[in-house]
PDB file of C-alpha atoms in Angstrom:
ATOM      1  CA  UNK A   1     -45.993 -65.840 151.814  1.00  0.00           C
ATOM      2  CA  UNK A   2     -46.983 -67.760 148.471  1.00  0.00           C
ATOM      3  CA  UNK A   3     -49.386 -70.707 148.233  1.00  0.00           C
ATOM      4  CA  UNK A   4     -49.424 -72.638 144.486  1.00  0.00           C
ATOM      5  CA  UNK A   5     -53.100 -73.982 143.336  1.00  0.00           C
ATOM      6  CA  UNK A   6     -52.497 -77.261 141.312  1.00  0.00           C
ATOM      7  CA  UNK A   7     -55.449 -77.912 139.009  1.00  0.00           C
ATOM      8  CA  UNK A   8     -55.785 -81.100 136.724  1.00  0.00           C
ATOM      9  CA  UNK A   9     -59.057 -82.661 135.132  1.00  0.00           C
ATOM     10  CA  UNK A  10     -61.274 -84.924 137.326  1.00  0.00           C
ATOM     11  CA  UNK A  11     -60.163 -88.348 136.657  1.00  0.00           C
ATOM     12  CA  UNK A  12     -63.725 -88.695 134.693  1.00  0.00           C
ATOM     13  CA  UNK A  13     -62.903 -85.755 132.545  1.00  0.00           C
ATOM     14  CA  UNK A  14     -65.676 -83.882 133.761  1.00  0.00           C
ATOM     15  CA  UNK A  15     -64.639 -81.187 135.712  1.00  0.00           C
ATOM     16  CA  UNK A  16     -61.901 -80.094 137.789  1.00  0.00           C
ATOM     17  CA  UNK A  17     -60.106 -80.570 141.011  1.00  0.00           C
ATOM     18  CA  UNK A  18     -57.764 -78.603 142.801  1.00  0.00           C
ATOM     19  CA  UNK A  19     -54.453 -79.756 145.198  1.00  0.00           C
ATOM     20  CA  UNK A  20     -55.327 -78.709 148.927  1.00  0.00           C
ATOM     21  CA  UNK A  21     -53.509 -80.421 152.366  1.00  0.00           C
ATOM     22  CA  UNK A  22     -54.789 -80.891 155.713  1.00  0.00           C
ATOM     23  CA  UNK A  23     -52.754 -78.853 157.390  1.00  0.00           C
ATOM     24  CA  UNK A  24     -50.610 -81.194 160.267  1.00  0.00           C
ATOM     25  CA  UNK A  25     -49.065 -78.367 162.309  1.00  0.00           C
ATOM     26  CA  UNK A  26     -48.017 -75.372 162.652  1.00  0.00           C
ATOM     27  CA  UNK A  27     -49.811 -72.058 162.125  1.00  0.00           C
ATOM     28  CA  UNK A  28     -53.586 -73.492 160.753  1.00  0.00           C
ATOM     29  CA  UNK A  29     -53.206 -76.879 161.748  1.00  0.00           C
ATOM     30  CA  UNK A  30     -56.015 -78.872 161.194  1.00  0.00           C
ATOM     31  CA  UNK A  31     -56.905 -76.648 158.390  1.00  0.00           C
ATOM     32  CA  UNK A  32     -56.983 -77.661 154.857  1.00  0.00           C
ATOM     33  CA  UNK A  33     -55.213 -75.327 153.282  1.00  0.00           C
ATOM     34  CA  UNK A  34     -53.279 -74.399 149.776  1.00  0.00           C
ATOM     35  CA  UNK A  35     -50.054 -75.610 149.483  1.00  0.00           C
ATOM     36  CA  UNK A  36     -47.314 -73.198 150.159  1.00  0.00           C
ATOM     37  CA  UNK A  37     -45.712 -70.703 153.244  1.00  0.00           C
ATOM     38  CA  UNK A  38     -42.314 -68.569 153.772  1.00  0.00           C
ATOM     39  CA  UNK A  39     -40.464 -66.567 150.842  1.00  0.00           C
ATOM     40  CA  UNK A  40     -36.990 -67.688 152.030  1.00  0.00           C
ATOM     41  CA  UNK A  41     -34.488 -64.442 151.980  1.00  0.00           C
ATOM     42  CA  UNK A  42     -33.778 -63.761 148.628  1.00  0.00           C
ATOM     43  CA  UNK A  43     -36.007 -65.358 147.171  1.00  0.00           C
ATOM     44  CA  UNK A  44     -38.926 -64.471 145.054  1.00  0.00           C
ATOM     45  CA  UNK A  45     -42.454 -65.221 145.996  1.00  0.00           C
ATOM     46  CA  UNK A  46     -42.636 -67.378 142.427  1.00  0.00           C
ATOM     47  CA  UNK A  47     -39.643 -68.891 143.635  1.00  0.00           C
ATOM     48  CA  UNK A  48     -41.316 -70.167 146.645  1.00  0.00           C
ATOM     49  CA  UNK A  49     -44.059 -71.250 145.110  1.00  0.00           C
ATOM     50  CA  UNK A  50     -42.658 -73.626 143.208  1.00  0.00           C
ATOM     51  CA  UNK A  51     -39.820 -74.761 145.840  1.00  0.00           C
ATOM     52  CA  UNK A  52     -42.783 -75.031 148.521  1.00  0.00           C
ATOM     53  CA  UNK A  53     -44.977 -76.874 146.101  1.00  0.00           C
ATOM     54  CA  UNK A  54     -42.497 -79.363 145.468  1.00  0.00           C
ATOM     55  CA  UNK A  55     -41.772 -79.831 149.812  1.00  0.00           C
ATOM     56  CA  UNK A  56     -45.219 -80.189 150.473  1.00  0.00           C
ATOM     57  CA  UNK A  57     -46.580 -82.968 147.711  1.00  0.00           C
ATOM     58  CA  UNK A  58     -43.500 -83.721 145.453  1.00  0.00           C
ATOM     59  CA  UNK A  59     -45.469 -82.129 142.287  1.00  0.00           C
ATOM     60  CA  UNK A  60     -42.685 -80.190 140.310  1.00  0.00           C
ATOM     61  CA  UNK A  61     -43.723 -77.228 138.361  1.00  0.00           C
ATOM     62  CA  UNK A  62     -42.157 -74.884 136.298  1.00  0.00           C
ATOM     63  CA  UNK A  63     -41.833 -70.867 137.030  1.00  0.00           C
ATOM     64  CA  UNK A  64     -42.776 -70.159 133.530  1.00  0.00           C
ATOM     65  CA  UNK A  65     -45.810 -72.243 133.767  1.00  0.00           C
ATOM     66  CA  UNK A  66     -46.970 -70.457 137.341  1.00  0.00           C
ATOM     67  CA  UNK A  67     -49.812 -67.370 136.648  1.00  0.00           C
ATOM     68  CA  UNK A  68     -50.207 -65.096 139.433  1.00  0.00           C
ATOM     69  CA  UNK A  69     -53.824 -65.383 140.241  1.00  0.00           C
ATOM     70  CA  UNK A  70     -54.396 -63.253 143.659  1.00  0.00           C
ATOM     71  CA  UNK A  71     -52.565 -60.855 146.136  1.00  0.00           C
ATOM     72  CA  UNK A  72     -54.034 -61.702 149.374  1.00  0.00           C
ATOM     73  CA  UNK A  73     -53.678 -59.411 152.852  1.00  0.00           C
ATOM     74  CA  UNK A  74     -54.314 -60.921 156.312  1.00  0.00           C
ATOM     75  CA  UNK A  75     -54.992 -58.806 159.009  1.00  0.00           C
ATOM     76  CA  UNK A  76     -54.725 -60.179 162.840  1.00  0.00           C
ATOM     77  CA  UNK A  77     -55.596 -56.996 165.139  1.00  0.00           C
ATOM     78  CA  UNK A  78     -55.643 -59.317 167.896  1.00  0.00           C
ATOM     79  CA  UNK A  79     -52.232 -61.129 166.573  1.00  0.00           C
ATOM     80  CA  UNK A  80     -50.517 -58.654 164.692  1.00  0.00           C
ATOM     81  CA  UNK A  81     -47.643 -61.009 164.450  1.00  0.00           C
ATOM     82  CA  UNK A  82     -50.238 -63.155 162.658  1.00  0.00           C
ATOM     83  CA  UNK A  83     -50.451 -60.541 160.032  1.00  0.00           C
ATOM     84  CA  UNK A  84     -49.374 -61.471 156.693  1.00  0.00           C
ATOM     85  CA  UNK A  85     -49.367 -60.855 152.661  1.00  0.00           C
ATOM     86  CA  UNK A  86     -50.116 -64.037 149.762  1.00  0.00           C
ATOM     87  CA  UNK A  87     -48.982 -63.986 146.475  1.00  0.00           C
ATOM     88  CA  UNK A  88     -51.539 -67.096 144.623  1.00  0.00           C
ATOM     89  CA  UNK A  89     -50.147 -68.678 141.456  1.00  0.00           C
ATOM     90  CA  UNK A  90     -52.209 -70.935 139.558  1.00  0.00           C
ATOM     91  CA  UNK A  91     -51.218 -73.857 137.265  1.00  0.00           C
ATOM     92  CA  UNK A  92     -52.440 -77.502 135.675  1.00  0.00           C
ATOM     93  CA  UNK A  93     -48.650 -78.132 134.611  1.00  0.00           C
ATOM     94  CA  UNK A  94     -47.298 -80.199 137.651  1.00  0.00           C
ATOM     95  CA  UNK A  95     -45.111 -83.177 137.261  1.00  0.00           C
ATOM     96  CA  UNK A  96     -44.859 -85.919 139.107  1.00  0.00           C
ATOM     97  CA  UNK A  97     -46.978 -88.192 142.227  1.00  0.00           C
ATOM     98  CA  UNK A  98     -48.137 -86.577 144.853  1.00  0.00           C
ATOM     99  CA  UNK A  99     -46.975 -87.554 148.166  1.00  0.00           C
ATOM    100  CA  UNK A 100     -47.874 -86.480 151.849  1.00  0.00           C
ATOM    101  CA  UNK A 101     -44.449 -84.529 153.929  1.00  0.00           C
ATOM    102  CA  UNK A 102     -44.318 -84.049 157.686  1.00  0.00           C
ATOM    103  CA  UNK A 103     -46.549 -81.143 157.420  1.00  0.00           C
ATOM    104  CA  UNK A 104     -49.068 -81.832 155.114  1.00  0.00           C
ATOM    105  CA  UNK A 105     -51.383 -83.964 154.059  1.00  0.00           C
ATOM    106  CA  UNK A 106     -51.911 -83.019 150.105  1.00  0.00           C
ATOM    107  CA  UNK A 107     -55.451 -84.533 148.219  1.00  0.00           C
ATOM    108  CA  UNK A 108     -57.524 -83.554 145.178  1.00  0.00           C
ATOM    109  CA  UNK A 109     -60.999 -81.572 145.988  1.00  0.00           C
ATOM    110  CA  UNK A 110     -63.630 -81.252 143.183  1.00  0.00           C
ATOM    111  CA  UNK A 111     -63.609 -77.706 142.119  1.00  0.00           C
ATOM    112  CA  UNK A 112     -66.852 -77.549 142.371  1.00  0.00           C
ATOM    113  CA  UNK A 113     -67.093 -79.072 146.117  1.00  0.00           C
ATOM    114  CA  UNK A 114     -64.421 -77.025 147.899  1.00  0.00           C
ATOM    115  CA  UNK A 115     -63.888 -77.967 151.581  1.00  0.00           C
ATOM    116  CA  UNK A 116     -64.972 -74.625 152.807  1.00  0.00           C
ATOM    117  CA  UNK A 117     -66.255 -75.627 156.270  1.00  0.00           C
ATOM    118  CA  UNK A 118     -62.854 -77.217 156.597  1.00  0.00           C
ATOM    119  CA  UNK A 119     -60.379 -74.070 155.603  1.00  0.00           C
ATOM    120  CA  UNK A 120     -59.852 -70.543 156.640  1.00  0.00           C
ATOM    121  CA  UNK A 121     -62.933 -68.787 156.956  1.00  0.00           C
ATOM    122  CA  UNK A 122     -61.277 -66.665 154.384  1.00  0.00           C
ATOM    123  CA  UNK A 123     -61.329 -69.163 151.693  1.00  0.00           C
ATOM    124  CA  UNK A 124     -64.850 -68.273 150.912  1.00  0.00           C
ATOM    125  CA  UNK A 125     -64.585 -64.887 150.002  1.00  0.00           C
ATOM    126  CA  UNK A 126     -61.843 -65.893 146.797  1.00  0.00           C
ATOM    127  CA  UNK A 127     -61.043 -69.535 146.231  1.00  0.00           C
ATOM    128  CA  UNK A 128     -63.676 -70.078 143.870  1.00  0.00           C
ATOM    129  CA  UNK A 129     -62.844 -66.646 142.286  1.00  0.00           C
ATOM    130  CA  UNK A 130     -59.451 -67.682 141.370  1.00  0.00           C
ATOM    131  CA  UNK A 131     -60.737 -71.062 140.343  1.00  0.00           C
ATOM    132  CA  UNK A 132     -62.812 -69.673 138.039  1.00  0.00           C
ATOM    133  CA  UNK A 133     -60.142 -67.555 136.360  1.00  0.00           C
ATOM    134  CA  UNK A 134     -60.617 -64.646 137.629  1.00  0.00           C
ATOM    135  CA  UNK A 135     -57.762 -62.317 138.966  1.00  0.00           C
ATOM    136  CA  UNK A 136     -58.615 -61.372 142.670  1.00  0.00           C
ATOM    137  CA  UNK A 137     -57.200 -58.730 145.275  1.00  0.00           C
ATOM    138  CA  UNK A 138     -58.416 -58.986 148.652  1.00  0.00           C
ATOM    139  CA  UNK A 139     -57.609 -57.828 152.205  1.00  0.00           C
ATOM    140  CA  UNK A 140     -59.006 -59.678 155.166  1.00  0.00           C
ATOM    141  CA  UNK A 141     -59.487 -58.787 158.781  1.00  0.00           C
ATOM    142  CA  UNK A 142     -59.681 -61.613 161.037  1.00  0.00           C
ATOM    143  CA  UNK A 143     -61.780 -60.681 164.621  1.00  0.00           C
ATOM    144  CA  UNK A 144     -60.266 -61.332 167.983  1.00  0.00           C
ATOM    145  CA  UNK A 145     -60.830 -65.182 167.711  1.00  0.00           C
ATOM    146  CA  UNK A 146     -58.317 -65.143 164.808  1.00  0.00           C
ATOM    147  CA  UNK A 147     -60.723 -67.303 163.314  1.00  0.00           C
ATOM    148  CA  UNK A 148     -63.432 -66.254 162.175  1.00  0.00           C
ATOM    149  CA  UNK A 149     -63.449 -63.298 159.204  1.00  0.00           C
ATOM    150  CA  UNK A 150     -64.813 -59.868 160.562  1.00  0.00           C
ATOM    151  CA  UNK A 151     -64.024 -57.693 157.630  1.00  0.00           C
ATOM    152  CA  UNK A 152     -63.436 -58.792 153.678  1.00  0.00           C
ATOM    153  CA  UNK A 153     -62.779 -56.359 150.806  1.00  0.00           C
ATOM    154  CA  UNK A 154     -62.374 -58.650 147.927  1.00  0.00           C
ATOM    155  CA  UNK A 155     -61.896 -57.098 144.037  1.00  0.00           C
ATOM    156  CA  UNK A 156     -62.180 -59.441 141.373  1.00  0.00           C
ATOM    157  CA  UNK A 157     -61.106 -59.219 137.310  1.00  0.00           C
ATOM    158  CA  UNK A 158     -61.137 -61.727 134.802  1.00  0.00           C
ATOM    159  CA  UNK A 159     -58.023 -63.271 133.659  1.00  0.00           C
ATOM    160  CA  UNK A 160     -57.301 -61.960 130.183  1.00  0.00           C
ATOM    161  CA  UNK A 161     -55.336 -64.883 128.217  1.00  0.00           C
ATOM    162  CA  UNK A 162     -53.360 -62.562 126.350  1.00  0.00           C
ATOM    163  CA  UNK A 163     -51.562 -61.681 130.012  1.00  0.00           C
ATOM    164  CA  UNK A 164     -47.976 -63.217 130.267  1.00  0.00           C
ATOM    165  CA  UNK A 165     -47.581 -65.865 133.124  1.00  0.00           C
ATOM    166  CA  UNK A 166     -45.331 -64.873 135.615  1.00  0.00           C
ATOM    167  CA  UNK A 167     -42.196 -66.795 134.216  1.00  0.00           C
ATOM    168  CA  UNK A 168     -42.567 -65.045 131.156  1.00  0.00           C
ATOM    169  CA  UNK A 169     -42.747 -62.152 133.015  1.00  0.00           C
ATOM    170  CA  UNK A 170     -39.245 -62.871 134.491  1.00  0.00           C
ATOM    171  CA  UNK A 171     -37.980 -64.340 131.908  1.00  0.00           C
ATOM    172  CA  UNK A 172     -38.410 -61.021 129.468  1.00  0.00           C
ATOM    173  CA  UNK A 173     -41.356 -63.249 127.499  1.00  0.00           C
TER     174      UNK A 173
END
């Protein structure tokens, strides 16, 4: 799994907001979520990334431009089949308008006033980590609701500038 985080200055210049969706169906419906989902055989999670990105709001984004910001772990003991691993890129280099797909329902959130009652109870344990440039490992275990977060071990790091993205990264940069 991949999700992309879009970030762009508020339109009064005084801040930040990030691209999230309301989730239309599917697994989280009625969440809102960040945009993203399946590593296609083949295909690398970066890959994904930017290919999902570009299916759920029409943004286009370059690999190259793409930092990997979080590896996130899922655990469903009650739905193992729920049970998954995130690779989070970051970027504030998207072209293009956004527009809403069958699934999602993409909109700007203030950075600073996430959604958080709205999303997975996971998001508050390392959206606003990652938001705040900081690098961020976590594993989450969900309790028998498959809701609600029972168990979080979250590790955080700041994000040294003088790290290559992850296109440069593939690209031998």
């Amino acid at each position: 799994m991949c999700l992309c985080l879009v970030t762009r200055p508020t339109t009064a210049g005084a801040g930040r907001d990030v691209l999230l969706g309301r989730k239309k169906r599917g697994f989280g419906a009625g969440n809102v979520v960040g945009l993203g989902g399946h590593v296609e055989p083949g295909e690398t999670p970066l890959r994904a990334a930017v290919r999902e990105l570009a299916e759920e709001s029409s943004l286009v984004v370059a690999e190259a431009d793409l930092l990997q910001a979080a590896r996130l772990v899922f655990r469903f003991p009650a739905r193992p089949d729920y049970d998954q691993e995130v690779a989070v890129f970051l970027t504030d280099k998207a072209e293009g308008t956004v527009r809403e797909c069958d699934e999602i329902a993409p909109a700007w959130y203030p950075v600073d006033e996430l959604p958080l009652d709205a999303m997975w109870d996971d998001a508050k344990h390392w959206l606003a980590e990652v938001l705040a440039g900081r690098r961020v490992e976590g594993e989450f275990v969900f309790a028998d609701d498959n809701v609600t977060v029972a168990r979080s071990d979250v590790r955080t790091a700041p994000v040294r500038e003088d790290v290559p993205t992850a296109g440069e990264v593939a690209s031998g940069g």
